[in-house]
Coordinates of C-alpha atoms in Angstrom, one line a residue:
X209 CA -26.7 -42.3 92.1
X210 CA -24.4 -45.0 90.2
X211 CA -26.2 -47.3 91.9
X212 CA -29.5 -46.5 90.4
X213 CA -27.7 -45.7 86.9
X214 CA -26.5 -49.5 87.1
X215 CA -29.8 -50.6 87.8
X216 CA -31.7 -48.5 85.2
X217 CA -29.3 -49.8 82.4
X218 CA -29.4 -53.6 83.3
X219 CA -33.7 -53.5 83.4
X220 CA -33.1 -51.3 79.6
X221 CA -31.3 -54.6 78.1
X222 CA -34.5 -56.7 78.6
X223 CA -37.4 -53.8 78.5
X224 CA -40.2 -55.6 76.2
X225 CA -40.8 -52.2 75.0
X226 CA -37.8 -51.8 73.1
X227 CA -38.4 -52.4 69.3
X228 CA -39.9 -51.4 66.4
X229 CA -43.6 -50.1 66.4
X230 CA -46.1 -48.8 63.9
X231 CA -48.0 -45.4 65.4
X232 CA -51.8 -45.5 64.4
X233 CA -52.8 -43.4 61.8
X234 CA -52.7 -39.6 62.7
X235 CA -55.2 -36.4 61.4
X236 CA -53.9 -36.8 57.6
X237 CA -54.4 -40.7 57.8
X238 CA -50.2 -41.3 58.2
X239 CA -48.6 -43.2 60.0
X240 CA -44.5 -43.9 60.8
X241 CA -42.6 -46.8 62.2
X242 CA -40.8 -45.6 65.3
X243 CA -37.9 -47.5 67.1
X244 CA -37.6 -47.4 70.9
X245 CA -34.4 -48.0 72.3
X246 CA -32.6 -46.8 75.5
X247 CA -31.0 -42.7 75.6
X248 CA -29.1 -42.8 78.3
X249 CA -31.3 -44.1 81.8
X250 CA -34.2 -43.4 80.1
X251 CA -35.6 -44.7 77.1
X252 CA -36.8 -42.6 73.3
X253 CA -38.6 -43.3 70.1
X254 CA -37.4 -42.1 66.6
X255 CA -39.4 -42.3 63.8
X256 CA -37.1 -44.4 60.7
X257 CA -39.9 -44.6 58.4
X258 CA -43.5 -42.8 57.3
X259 CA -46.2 -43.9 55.2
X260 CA -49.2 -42.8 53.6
X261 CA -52.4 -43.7 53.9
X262 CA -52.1 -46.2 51.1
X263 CA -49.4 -47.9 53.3
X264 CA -46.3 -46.7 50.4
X265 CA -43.4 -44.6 52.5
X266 CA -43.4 -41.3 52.1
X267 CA -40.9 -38.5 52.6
X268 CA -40.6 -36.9 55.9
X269 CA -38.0 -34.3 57.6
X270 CA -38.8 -36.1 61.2
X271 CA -37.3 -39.6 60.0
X272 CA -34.1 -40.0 62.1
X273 CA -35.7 -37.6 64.6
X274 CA -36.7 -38.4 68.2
X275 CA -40.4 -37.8 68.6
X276 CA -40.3 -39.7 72.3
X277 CA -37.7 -39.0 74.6
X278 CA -37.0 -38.9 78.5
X279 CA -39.5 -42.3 79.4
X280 CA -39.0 -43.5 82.4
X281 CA -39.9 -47.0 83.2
X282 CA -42.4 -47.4 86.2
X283 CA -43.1 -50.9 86.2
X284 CA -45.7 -53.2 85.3
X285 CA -45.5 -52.6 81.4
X286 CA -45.8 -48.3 82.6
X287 CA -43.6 -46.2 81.2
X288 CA -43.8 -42.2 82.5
X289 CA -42.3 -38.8 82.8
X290 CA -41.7 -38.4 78.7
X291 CA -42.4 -36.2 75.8
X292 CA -44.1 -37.0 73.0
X293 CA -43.9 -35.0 69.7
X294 CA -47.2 -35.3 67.4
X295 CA -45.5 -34.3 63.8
X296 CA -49.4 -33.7 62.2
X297 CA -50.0 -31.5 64.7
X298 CA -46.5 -29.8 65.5
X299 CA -47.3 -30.0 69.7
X300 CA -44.9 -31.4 71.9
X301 CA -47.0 -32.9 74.9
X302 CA -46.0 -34.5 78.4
X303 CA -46.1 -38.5 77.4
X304 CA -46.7 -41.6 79.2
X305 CA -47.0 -44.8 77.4
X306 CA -48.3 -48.8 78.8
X307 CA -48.0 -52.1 77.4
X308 CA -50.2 -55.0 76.8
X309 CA -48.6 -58.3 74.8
X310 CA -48.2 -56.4 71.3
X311 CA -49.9 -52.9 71.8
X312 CA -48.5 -49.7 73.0
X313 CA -50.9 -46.9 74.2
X314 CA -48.9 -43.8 73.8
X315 CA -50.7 -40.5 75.6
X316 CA -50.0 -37.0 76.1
X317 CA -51.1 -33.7 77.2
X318 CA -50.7 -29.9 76.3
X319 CA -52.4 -28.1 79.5
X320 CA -55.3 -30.0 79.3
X321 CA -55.8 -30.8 76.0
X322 CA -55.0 -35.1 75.7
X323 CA -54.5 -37.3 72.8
X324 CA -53.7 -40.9 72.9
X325 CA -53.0 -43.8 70.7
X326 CA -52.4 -47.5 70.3
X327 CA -49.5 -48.8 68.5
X328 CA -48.7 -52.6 67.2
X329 CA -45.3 -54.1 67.1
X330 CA -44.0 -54.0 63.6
X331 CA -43.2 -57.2 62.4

């Protein structure tokens, strides 16, 4: 087991994924910037910014709050096993997310209702 936690921490120091990243407009036309860093073995998303549609920041109670958590890298730019919360929706679903050069495709699933989306690196 300490093994594996050794491992999972030194491939966290260089995970591309880690960063800043702009979600894609949700159902009211927002959008937030969310920071991905490592939680432990595993790695999480919380949202430190939220803007309108207009692109100006507006207030939220989920800045400073997780809204990915419990990812699990699976290689090849694949990340599984996470949550995902969806704050214009209020739904927690089962999360997986994949990465290609700047874009992030974040899914999830209540049951068997899906929802996906691409992010872009903030810059």
């Amino acid at each position: 087991m300490t093994g594996g936690a050794m491992t999972g921490g030194a491939a966290f120091a260089a995970d591309p994924v880690q960063g800043a990243w702009l979600t894609q407009p949700d159902d009211n036309g927002h959008y937030g910037r969310v920071e991905i860093a490592p939680c432990g073995d595993r790695l999480c998303g919380t949202l430190t910014a939220a803007f309108g549609a207009d692109g100006k920041s507006v207030p939220s109670d989920r800045i400073g709050k997780r809204i990915v958590w419990d990812m699990q890298p699976a290689g090849g730019g694949r990340y599984e096993n996470g949550q995902i919360f969806a704050p214009d929706r209020g739904k927690t679903y089962a999360s997986k997310m994949s990465m290609a050069e700047d874009k992030l495709t974040v899914s999830g699933c209540v049951l068997i209702l899906c929802r996906s989306q691409v992010w872009s690196r903030a810059k």
